[in-house]
Amino acid sequence: MGGLVVVGASLAGLRAVEAARKTGFDGPITLIGAEEHLPYDRPPLSKAFLAKEDTAPPMFRDEQVLRDELGVHLALGRPASGVDTRRRTVRVGDEEYGYGALVIATGARARTVPGWDTLRGVYTLRTLDDAIAVRTALTPGTNLVVVGAGFIGSEVASSARDRGLTVTIVEAQPTPLVRAVGAHMGAACSSLHARNGTTLRCGVGVAAIEGDGAVERVRLSDGTVLKADMVVVGVGASPATQWLAGSGLTLEDGVVCDETLHTGAPGVYAAGDVARWHNPMFSRHMRLEHWTSAAEQGALAARNALDPANARPYATVPYFWSDWYGSRFQFVGIPATDEVRVVDGDTDGAGFTALYREGDRLAGALTLNRPRDIMKYRRLIAGESSWDDGLAFAKTRTT
Amino acid sequence: MKIVLDRGRCTGLGICESLAPDHFEIDDNGDLVLLDEVAEGDALAEVEAAVAGCPTEALRLEH
């Protein structure tokens, strides 16, 4: 068969090329990445990387390891511009790469609001370059307005408070984080902001970001004007599928795949934030923007692409974490809405555990500062434990 | 195979515990406890998954 081409040089793409070599594949591998950078790790960019001016960029591998040890041809600095699934080629500008197996791992792109980025001092945070720019601007005494109270916005707010900035978060929804953890827990999580000196304003939109060359103020839809020297827009990410328009692949909030991460086109698999695949663990399609699933899907997509006859499904209990103000949120499963019950601690206190029910199944668990418990719930959920089993287990964890 | 933990890198996220609970557990302080330093036989595959699954590359296996 022909070579392996991996489009997207972040975590999922890196794991794809590493897994391919681990399985013994000795054909040519090409790793295509839009950014100039070698693969780097993203979670630290909104956390530890912002804390100090001199923290080194979280690169995964040296160039020598990728080129010489793994034998990967690196095509970095230009985005792929198209794929022809019939001729089995990927286009990068005026160049073409033929493939026997293709892994699409182009991730997601930070959403922006048209017109907001024309002023200096307005940032998004997705890439290493974004993080370097934000970090440089985080100087004490600065007035920071964060647009969006999701996990990225909240982590930026937390880092900025640590560094002595005055921080206001503006969230258009009445409650933050509803899609991630549900309404009740979204409010509980967000209470950390006020407790740590960050102002959170919910249910109000941003009407305009104004200034003369550089940002000076943020005008809200209720008429309030916030003084701002710096704005970070954290309003989510969209799967990077624009380059696949017209490819014939099914694109519906991501590249749609079956449970083996197969897109349906011969030899073409997808992984990471861009993939919407069928997760047998919950019998539904999902698109996750989580570290763990990106790593695991990247590896499995390459294995399956190189040996489709033995393709294995990717079944997982989703997991993500977020660090704010020295506290850690951890979530496993899905934010089911049939019932959410706090089984340990207090949502106004220093830590808690909340469980999520779907039908009679334990479907999810959210903890704040309960590091010993969270993965035990992950295993219960993976074992398709009942809600009653989840509650019984919770009783053994509280004393 | 022997499990080697780099405590300087570990942040106690616990993915290892969810993949190989006989070898790893996070304690109440968020620190990783190695329940068994040796991985062999049937357990090796899940420990290898735990090593690969560590977001901070704090785990490795050596002979």
CSV table of C-alpha atoms in Angstrom, one decimal:
chain,number,residue,atom,x,y,z
A,1,MET,CA,0.0,0.0,0.0
A,2,GLY,CA,1.0,3.6,-0.3
A,3,GLY,CA,2.2,5.9,2.5
A,4,LEU,CA,0.5,7.3,5.5
A,5,VAL,CA,-0.4,11.0,5.4
A,6,VAL,CA,-1.5,12.7,8.6
A,7,VAL,CA,-3.1,16.1,8.3
A,8,GLY,CA,-2.8,18.1,11.5
A,9,ALA,CA,0.4,18.3,13.6
A,10,SER,CA,-1.0,18.5,17.1
A,11,LEU,CA,-1.6,15.8,19.7
A,12,ALA,CA,-3.8,13.5,17.6
A,13,GLY,CA,-1.5,13.8,14.6
A,14,LEU,CA,1.6,13.1,16.6
A,15,ARG,CA,0.0,10.1,18.2
A,16,ALA,CA,-1.0,8.9,14.8
A,17,VAL,CA,2.5,8.9,13.4
A,18,GLU,CA,4.0,7.3,16.6
A,19,ALA,CA,1.4,4.6,16.6
A,20,ALA,CA,2.0,3.8,13.0
A,21,ARG,CA,5.7,3.2,13.7
A,22,LYS,CA,4.9,1.2,16.8
A,23,THR,CA,2.8,-1.2,14.8
A,24,GLY,CA,5.7,-1.8,12.5
A,25,PHE,CA,4.6,0.3,9.5
A,26,ASP,CA,7.8,1.1,7.6
A,27,GLY,CA,6.4,3.0,4.6
A,28,PRO,CA,6.6,6.7,4.2
A,29,ILE,CA,4.8,9.0,6.6
A,30,THR,CA,4.0,12.6,6.0
A,31,LEU,CA,2.8,14.9,8.8
A,32,ILE,CA,1.2,18.1,7.5
A,33,GLY,CA,0.6,21.0,9.9
A,34,ALA,CA,-0.7,24.5,9.3
A,35,GLU,CA,1.5,26.1,11.9
A,36,GLU,CA,5.3,26.4,11.7
A,37,HIS,CA,5.7,24.8,15.1
A,38,LEU,CA,6.5,21.2,15.8
A,39,PRO,CA,3.7,19.4,17.7
A,40,TYR,CA,3.1,21.0,21.1
A,41,ASP,CA,0.8,20.4,24.0
A,42,ARG,CA,-2.3,22.6,24.3
A,43,PRO,CA,-3.7,22.2,27.9
A,44,PRO,CA,-0.8,24.1,29.5
A,45,LEU,CA,-1.3,27.1,27.2
A,46,SER,CA,-4.2,28.5,29.3
A,47,LYS,CA,-2.7,27.3,32.6
A,48,ALA,CA,0.9,27.0,33.7
A,49,PHE,CA,2.3,28.6,30.5
A,50,LEU,CA,0.5,31.9,31.4
A,51,ALA,CA,1.7,31.9,35.0
A,52,LYS,CA,5.3,32.9,34.3
A,53,GLU,CA,7.0,34.8,31.6
A,54,ASP,CA,9.9,32.3,31.2
A,55,THR,CA,8.0,29.0,31.0
A,56,ALA,CA,9.3,27.0,28.0
A,57,PRO,CA,6.8,26.2,25.2
A,58,PRO,CA,5.3,22.7,25.8
A,59,MET,CA,6.8,21.0,22.8
A,60,PHE,CA,6.2,17.2,22.5
A,61,ARG,CA,9.2,16.0,20.5
A,62,ASP,CA,12.5,17.3,19.0
A,63,GLU,CA,12.6,17.7,15.3
A,64,GLN,CA,15.4,15.1,15.2
A,65,VAL,CA,13.2,12.5,16.9
A,66,LEU,CA,10.4,13.1,14.4
A,67,ARG,CA,12.6,13.1,11.3
A,68,ASP,CA,15.3,10.6,12.2
A,69,GLU,CA,13.9,8.2,14.8
A,70,LEU,CA,10.3,8.1,13.5
A,71,GLY,CA,11.2,8.8,9.8
A,72,VAL,CA,8.5,11.4,9.4
A,73,HIS,CA,8.5,13.9,6.5
A,74,LEU,CA,7.4,17.1,8.1
A,75,ALA,CA,5.4,19.5,6.0
A,76,LEU,CA,4.8,22.3,8.5
A,77,GLY,CA,3.8,25.9,8.0
A,78,ARG,CA,1.1,25.6,5.4
A,79,PRO,CA,-2.5,24.3,5.9
A,80,ALA,CA,-3.8,21.5,3.8
A,81,SER,CA,-6.2,22.9,1.2
A,82,GLY,CA,-8.1,19.9,0.0
A,83,VAL,CA,-8.4,16.1,-0.4
A,84,ASP,CA,-9.4,14.0,-3.4
A,85,THR,CA,-10.7,10.7,-1.9
A,86,ARG,CA,-10.9,9.1,-5.4
A,87,ARG,CA,-7.3,9.8,-6.5
A,88,ARG,CA,-6.2,9.5,-2.9
A,89,THR,CA,-4.3,12.8,-2.7
A,90,VAL,CA,-4.1,15.6,-0.2
A,91,ARG,CA,-3.4,19.1,-1.5
A,92,VAL,CA,-1.3,21.7,0.3
A,93,GLY,CA,-1.3,24.8,-1.9
A,94,ASP,CA,0.2,23.7,-5.2
A,95,GLU,CA,1.7,20.5,-3.8
A,96,GLU,CA,0.1,17.1,-3.7
A,97,TYR,CA,0.7,14.1,-1.4
A,98,GLY,CA,-0.6,10.7,-2.4
A,99,TYR,CA,-1.7,8.4,0.4
A,100,GLY,CA,-2.6,4.8,1.0
A,101,ALA,CA,-3.9,5.7,4.4
A,102,LEU,CA,-5.0,9.2,5.6
A,103,VAL,CA,-5.7,10.4,9.1
A,104,ILE,CA,-7.5,13.8,9.4
A,105,ALA,CA,-6.6,15.5,12.6
A,106,THR,CA,-6.9,19.2,11.9
A,107,GLY,CA,-8.5,20.0,15.2
A,108,ALA,CA,-10.6,23.0,15.9
A,109,ARG,CA,-10.2,26.8,15.5
A,110,ALA,CA,-11.0,29.4,18.1
A,111,ARG,CA,-14.3,31.1,17.2
A,112,THR,CA,-14.1,34.8,16.8
A,113,VAL,CA,-16.6,37.6,16.2
A,114,PRO,CA,-16.2,39.4,13.0
A,115,GLY,CA,-14.7,42.8,13.4
A,116,TRP,CA,-13.4,42.3,16.9
A,117,ASP,CA,-9.8,41.5,16.0
A,118,THR,CA,-9.1,44.8,14.2
A,119,LEU,CA,-8.0,46.4,17.5
A,120,ARG,CA,-4.7,45.8,19.2
A,121,GLY,CA,-5.1,44.1,22.6
A,122,VAL,CA,-7.9,41.7,21.5
A,123,TYR,CA,-6.9,38.0,21.6
A,124,THR,CA,-8.1,34.5,21.2
A,125,LEU,CA,-6.3,31.6,22.8
A,126,ARG,CA,-5.9,28.4,20.8
A,127,THR,CA,-2.3,28.3,19.4
A,128,LEU,CA,1.1,28.6,20.9
A,129,ASP,CA,1.5,32.0,19.2
A,130,ASP,CA,-1.8,33.1,20.8
A,131,ALA,CA,-0.6,32.0,24.2
A,132,ILE,CA,2.7,33.9,23.8
A,133,ALA,CA,0.8,37.1,22.9
A,134,VAL,CA,-1.6,36.7,25.7
A,135,ARG,CA,1.1,36.0,28.2
A,136,THR,CA,3.1,39.0,27.2
A,137,ALA,CA,0.1,41.2,27.7
A,138,LEU,CA,-0.8,39.9,31.2
A,139,THR,CA,0.9,42.6,33.1
A,140,PRO,CA,-0.1,43.7,36.6
A,141,GLY,CA,-2.6,46.5,36.8
A,142,THR,CA,-4.1,45.7,33.4
A,143,ASN,CA,-7.8,45.7,33.1
A,144,LEU,CA,-8.7,42.4,31.3
A,145,VAL,CA,-12.2,41.6,30.0
A,146,VAL,CA,-12.7,38.0,29.1
A,147,VAL,CA,-15.6,37.3,26.7
A,148,GLY,CA,-17.1,33.9,27.5
A,149,ALA,CA,-17.1,32.0,30.8
A,150,GLY,CA,-16.2,28.6,29.4
A,151,PHE,CA,-13.1,26.6,30.5
A,152,ILE,CA,-10.6,28.5,28.4
A,153,GLY,CA,-12.0,31.9,29.5
A,154,SER,CA,-12.1,30.8,33.1
A,155,GLU,CA,-8.5,29.5,33.1
A,156,VAL,CA,-7.3,32.7,31.5
A,157,ALA,CA,-9.2,34.7,34.2
A,158,SER,CA,-7.6,32.6,36.9
A,159,SER,CA,-4.1,33.0,35.5
A,160,ALA,CA,-4.6,36.7,35.1
A,161,ARG,CA,-5.8,37.1,38.7
A,162,ASP,CA,-2.7,35.3,39.8
A,163,ARG,CA,-0.6,37.9,37.9
A,164,GLY,CA,-2.4,40.8,39.5
A,165,LEU,CA,-4.8,41.9,36.8
A,166,THR,CA,-8.3,43.2,37.3
A,167,VAL,CA,-10.6,40.7,35.6
A,168,THR,CA,-14.2,40.8,34.4
A,169,ILE,CA,-15.8,37.9,32.5
A,170,VAL,CA,-18.8,38.6,30.3
A,171,GLU,CA,-21.0,35.6,29.5
A,172,ALA,CA,-23.9,35.9,27.1
A,173,GLN,CA,-25.8,32.9,28.6
A,174,PRO,CA,-27.6,33.3,31.9
A,175,THR,CA,-25.4,30.4,33.3
A,176,PRO,CA,-21.9,29.4,32.1
A,177,LEU,CA,-20.8,25.9,31.1
A,178,VAL,CA,-24.3,24.5,30.6
A,179,ARG,CA,-23.3,22.3,27.7
A,180,ALA,CA,-20.2,21.0,29.5
A,181,VAL,CA,-21.6,20.3,33.0
A,182,GLY,CA,-25.3,21.3,33.0
A,183,ALA,CA,-27.0,24.4,34.5
A,184,HIS,CA,-26.8,23.6,38.2
A,185,MET,CA,-23.2,22.6,38.1
A,186,GLY,CA,-22.3,25.4,35.7
A,187,ALA,CA,-23.4,27.9,38.3
A,188,ALA,CA,-21.6,26.0,41.0
A,189,CYS,CA,-18.3,25.9,39.1
A,190,SER,CA,-18.6,29.6,38.2
A,191,SER,CA,-19.0,30.6,41.8
A,192,LEU,CA,-15.2,30.2,42.1
A,193,HIS,CA,-14.8,33.5,40.1
A,194,ALA,CA,-16.4,35.7,42.6
A,195,ARG,CA,-14.6,33.9,45.5
A,196,ASN,CA,-11.3,34.7,43.8
A,197,GLY,CA,-11.9,38.3,42.9
A,198,THR,CA,-13.0,38.0,39.3
A,199,THR,CA,-16.2,39.8,38.4
A,200,LEU,CA,-18.6,37.5,36.4
A,201,ARG,CA,-21.4,39.1,34.5
A,202,CYS,CA,-23.9,36.6,32.9
A,203,GLY,CA,-26.8,37.0,30.6
A,204,VAL,CA,-25.4,40.1,28.9
A,205,GLY,CA,-23.8,40.3,25.4
A,206,VAL,CA,-21.0,42.3,24.1
A,207,ALA,CA,-22.3,45.1,21.8
A,208,ALA,CA,-18.9,46.5,20.8
A,209,ILE,CA,-15.2,46.5,21.5
A,210,GLU,CA,-14.0,50.0,21.1
A,211,GLY,CA,-10.8,52.0,21.0
A,212,ASP,CA,-8.5,54.1,18.9
A,213,GLY,CA,-6.1,51.6,17.4
A,214,ALA,CA,-5.9,49.6,20.6
A,215,VAL,CA,-8.8,48.4,22.8
A,216,GLU,CA,-10.0,50.9,25.4
A,217,ARG,CA,-13.4,49.7,26.4
A,218,VAL,CA,-16.1,47.0,26.0
A,219,ARG,CA,-19.7,48.1,25.6
A,220,LEU,CA,-22.3,45.6,26.8
A,221,SER,CA,-25.7,45.1,25.4
A,222,ASP,CA,-27.3,46.5,28.6
A,223,GLY,CA,-25.4,49.8,28.1
A,224,THR,CA,-22.7,49.1,30.6
A,225,VAL,CA,-19.2,50.2,29.6
A,226,LEU,CA,-16.2,48.3,30.9
A,227,LYS,CA,-12.7,49.8,30.8
A,228,ALA,CA,-10.4,47.4,29.1
A,229,ASP,CA,-6.7,47.4,28.2
A,230,MET,CA,-7.0,43.8,27.0
A,231,VAL,CA,-9.7,41.5,25.8
A,232,VAL,CA,-9.5,37.7,25.5
A,233,VAL,CA,-12.4,36.2,23.4
A,234,GLY,CA,-13.1,32.6,24.6
A,235,VAL,CA,-16.3,31.7,22.9
A,236,GLY,CA,-15.5,28.2,21.9
A,237,ALA,CA,-14.0,26.4,18.9
A,238,SER,CA,-15.2,25.1,15.6
A,239,PRO,CA,-13.9,22.0,13.9
A,240,ALA,CA,-11.4,22.8,11.2
A,241,THR,CA,-13.3,21.3,8.2
A,242,GLN,CA,-13.4,24.2,5.8
A,243,TRP,CA,-10.6,22.6,3.8
A,244,LEU,CA,-12.7,19.5,3.3
A,245,ALA,CA,-15.6,21.3,1.6
A,246,GLY,CA,-16.4,19.4,-1.7
A,247,SER,CA,-14.4,16.4,-0.6
A,248,GLY,CA,-17.5,14.2,-0.4
A,249,LEU,CA,-16.8,13.4,3.3
A,250,THR,CA,-19.8,13.9,5.6
A,251,LEU,CA,-19.3,17.2,7.5
A,252,GLU,CA,-21.7,17.9,10.3
A,253,ASP,CA,-20.0,19.7,13.1
A,254,GLY,CA,-16.9,17.8,12.4
A,255,VAL,CA,-15.9,14.9,10.1
A,256,VAL,CA,-18.6,12.2,10.7
A,257,CYS,CA,-17.1,8.8,11.4
A,258,ASP,CA,-18.2,5.3,12.4
A,259,GLU,CA,-17.1,3.7,15.6
A,260,THR,CA,-13.7,2.8,14.1
A,261,LEU,CA,-13.1,6.4,13.2
A,262,HIS,CA,-13.6,5.6,9.5
A,263,THR,CA,-15.0,8.4,7.5
A,264,GLY,CA,-16.5,6.1,4.9
A,265,ALA,CA,-13.9,7.0,2.2
A,266,PRO,CA,-11.4,4.3,1.5
A,267,GLY,CA,-8.4,4.6,3.8
A,268,VAL,CA,-9.6,7.9,5.4
A,269,TYR,CA,-10.0,8.1,9.2
A,270,ALA,CA,-10.3,11.0,11.5
A,271,ALA,CA,-9.2,11.8,15.1
A,272,GLY,CA,-9.3,14.4,17.7
A,273,ASP,CA,-11.3,17.6,17.9
A,274,VAL,CA,-12.3,17.4,14.3
A,275,ALA,CA,-13.8,13.9,14.5
A,276,ARG,CA,-17.5,13.3,15.2
A,277,TRP,CA,-17.6,9.5,15.8
A,278,HIS,CA,-20.0,7.0,17.1
A,279,ASN,CA,-19.0,6.2,20.7
A,280,PRO,CA,-20.3,2.7,21.5
A,281,MET,CA,-19.9,3.4,25.3
A,282,PHE,CA,-22.9,5.8,25.0
A,283,SER,CA,-24.4,4.6,21.7
A,284,ARG,CA,-24.3,8.1,20.2
A,285,HIS,CA,-22.2,10.3,18.0
A,286,MET,CA,-19.9,12.7,19.8
A,287,ARG,CA,-17.2,15.3,19.1
A,288,LEU,CA,-14.9,15.9,22.0
A,289,GLU,CA,-12.3,18.6,22.5
A,290,HIS,CA,-10.4,16.7,25.2
A,291,TRP,CA,-6.8,15.8,25.5
A,292,THR,CA,-7.3,12.1,26.3
A,293,SER,CA,-9.6,11.3,23.4
A,294,ALA,CA,-7.4,13.2,20.9
A,295,ALA,CA,-4.4,11.1,22.0
A,296,GLU,CA,-6.2,7.8,21.9
A,297,GLN,CA,-8.1,8.5,18.7
A,298,GLY,CA,-4.9,9.6,17.0
A,299,ALA,CA,-3.2,6.4,17.8
A,300,LEU,CA,-6.2,4.2,16.9
A,301,ALA,CA,-7.1,6.1,13.7
A,302,ALA,CA,-3.6,5.3,12.4
A,303,ARG,CA,-3.7,1.7,13.4
A,304,ASN,CA,-7.2,1.3,11.8
A,305,ALA,CA,-6.2,3.2,8.6
A,306,LEU,CA,-3.2,0.9,8.1
A,307,ASP,CA,-5.1,-2.3,8.8
A,308,PRO,CA,-8.7,-1.7,8.1
A,309,ALA,CA,-9.6,-5.4,8.0
A,310,ASN,CA,-8.8,-5.5,11.8
A,311,ALA,CA,-10.2,-2.0,12.6
A,312,ARG,CA,-11.2,-1.7,16.3
A,313,PRO,CA,-13.9,0.6,17.7
A,314,TYR,CA,-13.1,3.6,19.9
A,315,ALA,CA,-15.2,3.4,23.0
A,316,THR,CA,-14.5,5.8,25.8
A,317,VAL,CA,-15.8,7.5,28.9
A,318,PRO,CA,-15.0,11.2,28.1
A,319,TYR,CA,-12.6,12.9,30.5
A,320,PHE,CA,-11.5,16.5,30.9
A,321,TRP,CA,-10.0,18.6,33.6
A,322,SER,CA,-9.7,22.3,34.2
A,323,ASP,CA,-7.5,24.2,36.8
A,324,TRP,CA,-8.8,27.5,38.3
A,325,TYR,CA,-7.5,29.4,41.2
A,326,GLY,CA,-5.5,26.5,42.5
A,327,SER,CA,-8.5,24.2,42.3
A,328,ARG,CA,-9.1,21.3,39.9
A,329,PHE,CA,-12.3,20.4,38.2
A,330,GLN,CA,-12.5,16.9,36.7
A,331,PHE,CA,-15.4,15.5,34.7
A,332,VAL,CA,-16.0,12.0,33.4
A,333,GLY,CA,-18.8,10.7,31.3
A,334,ILE,CA,-21.6,12.8,29.8
A,335,PRO,CA,-23.5,15.7,31.4
A,336,ALA,CA,-26.8,13.8,31.4
A,337,THR,CA,-29.8,15.9,32.5
A,338,ASP,CA,-32.3,13.3,34.0
A,339,GLU,CA,-30.8,14.1,37.5
A,340,VAL,CA,-27.7,15.7,38.9
A,341,ARG,CA,-27.0,15.1,42.6
A,342,VAL,CA,-24.3,16.4,44.8
A,343,VAL,CA,-23.2,13.3,46.8
A,344,ASP,CA,-20.2,14.7,48.6
A,345,GLY,CA,-19.1,18.2,49.8
A,346,ASP,CA,-20.8,21.4,49.1
A,347,THR,CA,-21.0,23.5,45.9
A,348,ASP,CA,-20.2,26.6,47.9
A,349,GLY,CA,-17.2,25.0,49.6
A,350,ALA,CA,-13.7,23.8,48.7
A,351,GLY,CA,-14.7,20.6,47.1
A,352,PHE,CA,-17.6,18.5,45.9
A,353,THR,CA,-18.7,15.5,43.9
A,354,ALA,CA,-21.8,15.6,41.7
A,355,LEU,CA,-23.2,12.6,39.8
A,356,TYR,CA,-25.3,12.6,36.6
A,357,ARG,CA,-28.0,10.2,35.8
A,358,GLU,CA,-29.4,9.0,32.5
A,359,GLY,CA,-32.3,6.6,32.9
A,360,ASP,CA,-31.1,4.2,35.5
A,361,ARG,CA,-27.5,4.5,34.5
A,362,LEU,CA,-24.7,6.4,36.1
A,363,ALA,CA,-23.7,8.6,33.2
A,364,GLY,CA,-21.3,11.2,34.5
A,365,ALA,CA,-19.4,12.6,37.5
A,366,LEU,CA,-18.0,16.1,38.2
A,367,THR,CA,-15.6,16.7,41.1
A,368,LEU,CA,-13.9,19.8,42.5
A,369,ASN,CA,-10.8,18.9,44.4
A,370,ARG,CA,-11.7,15.2,44.8
A,371,PRO,CA,-8.7,13.7,42.9
A,372,ARG,CA,-8.9,10.4,44.7
A,373,ASP,CA,-12.5,9.7,43.6
A,374,ILE,CA,-12.9,10.9,40.0
A,375,MET,CA,-11.3,8.0,38.2
A,376,LYS,CA,-13.1,5.5,40.4
A,377,TYR,CA,-16.3,6.9,38.9
A,378,ARG,CA,-14.8,6.7,35.4
A,379,ARG,CA,-14.4,3.0,35.9
A,380,LEU,CA,-17.9,2.6,37.2
A,381,ILE,CA,-19.3,4.5,34.2
A,382,ALA,CA,-17.1,2.4,31.8
A,383,GLY,CA,-18.6,-0.7,33.5
A,384,GLU,CA,-22.1,0.6,32.8
A,385,SER,CA,-22.9,0.8,36.5
A,386,SER,CA,-26.4,1.7,37.6
A,387,TRP,CA,-27.3,5.0,39.2
A,388,ASP,CA,-27.9,3.1,42.5
A,389,ASP,CA,-24.5,1.5,42.3
A,390,GLY,CA,-23.0,5.0,41.8
A,391,LEU,CA,-24.9,6.3,44.9
A,392,ALA,CA,-23.8,3.3,46.9
A,393,PHE,CA,-20.2,3.9,45.9
A,394,ALA,CA,-20.5,7.5,46.8
A,395,LYS,CA,-21.6,6.6,50.3
A,396,THR,CA,-18.3,4.7,50.8
A,397,ARG,CA,-16.3,7.8,49.8
A,398,THR,CA,-17.7,10.2,52.3
A,399,THR,CA,-16.9,9.9,56.0
B,1,MET,CA,8.9,-4.3,33.5
B,2,LYS,CA,9.3,-1.7,36.2
B,3,ILE,CA,7.2,1.5,36.4
B,4,VAL,CA,9.2,4.7,36.8
B,5,LEU,CA,7.4,7.8,37.9
B,6,ASP,CA,8.8,11.3,37.5
B,7,ARG,CA,7.1,13.2,40.4
B,8,GLY,CA,8.4,16.5,39.0
B,9,ARG,CA,6.1,16.0,35.9
B,10,CYS,CA,3.1,14.2,37.5
B,11,THR,CA,0.2,16.6,38.3
B,12,GLY,CA,-2.2,13.8,39.5
B,13,LEU,CA,-4.7,13.9,36.7
B,14,GLY,CA,-5.3,10.2,37.3
B,15,ILE,CA,-5.8,8.9,33.8
B,16,CYS,CA,-3.3,6.1,34.7
B,17,GLU,CA,-5.6,5.1,37.6
B,18,SER,CA,-8.6,4.8,35.3
B,19,LEU,CA,-6.7,2.5,32.9
B,20,ALA,CA,-4.7,0.4,35.4
B,21,PRO,CA,-6.2,0.7,38.9
B,22,ASP,CA,-4.1,-2.2,40.3
B,23,HIS,CA,-1.0,-0.2,39.8
B,24,PHE,CA,-1.9,3.5,40.2
B,25,GLU,CA,-4.1,5.4,42.6
B,26,ILE,CA,-4.4,9.2,43.3
B,27,ASP,CA,-4.5,10.0,47.0
B,28,ASP,CA,-6.5,12.7,48.7
B,29,ASN,CA,-3.8,15.3,48.1
B,30,GLY,CA,-3.8,14.6,44.4
B,31,ASP,CA,-0.5,12.8,44.5
B,32,LEU,CA,0.0,9.5,42.5
B,33,VAL,CA,0.7,6.4,44.6
B,34,LEU,CA,2.3,3.4,42.9
B,35,LEU,CA,0.4,0.5,44.3
B,36,ASP,CA,2.7,-2.0,42.4
B,37,GLU,CA,5.9,-1.0,40.7
B,38,VAL,CA,6.1,-4.1,38.6
B,39,ALA,CA,4.0,-4.7,35.6
B,40,GLU,CA,4.0,-8.1,34.0
B,41,GLY,CA,1.7,-10.7,32.4
B,42,ASP,CA,-1.8,-9.7,31.6
B,43,ALA,CA,-1.4,-6.4,33.5
B,44,LEU,CA,1.3,-5.2,31.2
B,45,ALA,CA,-1.0,-4.1,28.4
B,46,GLU,CA,-3.1,-1.9,30.7
B,47,VAL,CA,0.0,-0.4,32.3
B,48,GLU,CA,1.4,0.4,28.9
B,49,ALA,CA,-1.9,2.1,28.1
B,50,ALA,CA,-1.6,4.1,31.3
B,51,VAL,CA,2.0,5.1,30.4
B,52,ALA,CA,0.9,6.2,26.9
B,53,GLY,CA,-2.2,8.0,28.3
B,54,CYS,CA,-0.3,10.3,30.7
B,55,PRO,CA,-0.7,13.9,29.5
B,56,THR,CA,2.5,15.0,31.3
B,57,GLU,CA,4.7,12.1,30.2
B,58,ALA,CA,5.5,11.4,33.8
B,59,LEU,CA,5.5,7.6,33.5
B,60,ARG,CA,7.8,5.2,31.7
B,61,LEU,CA,8.6,1.5,31.8
B,62,GLU,CA,12.1,0.0,32.1
B,63,HIS,CA,13.4,-3.5,32.1
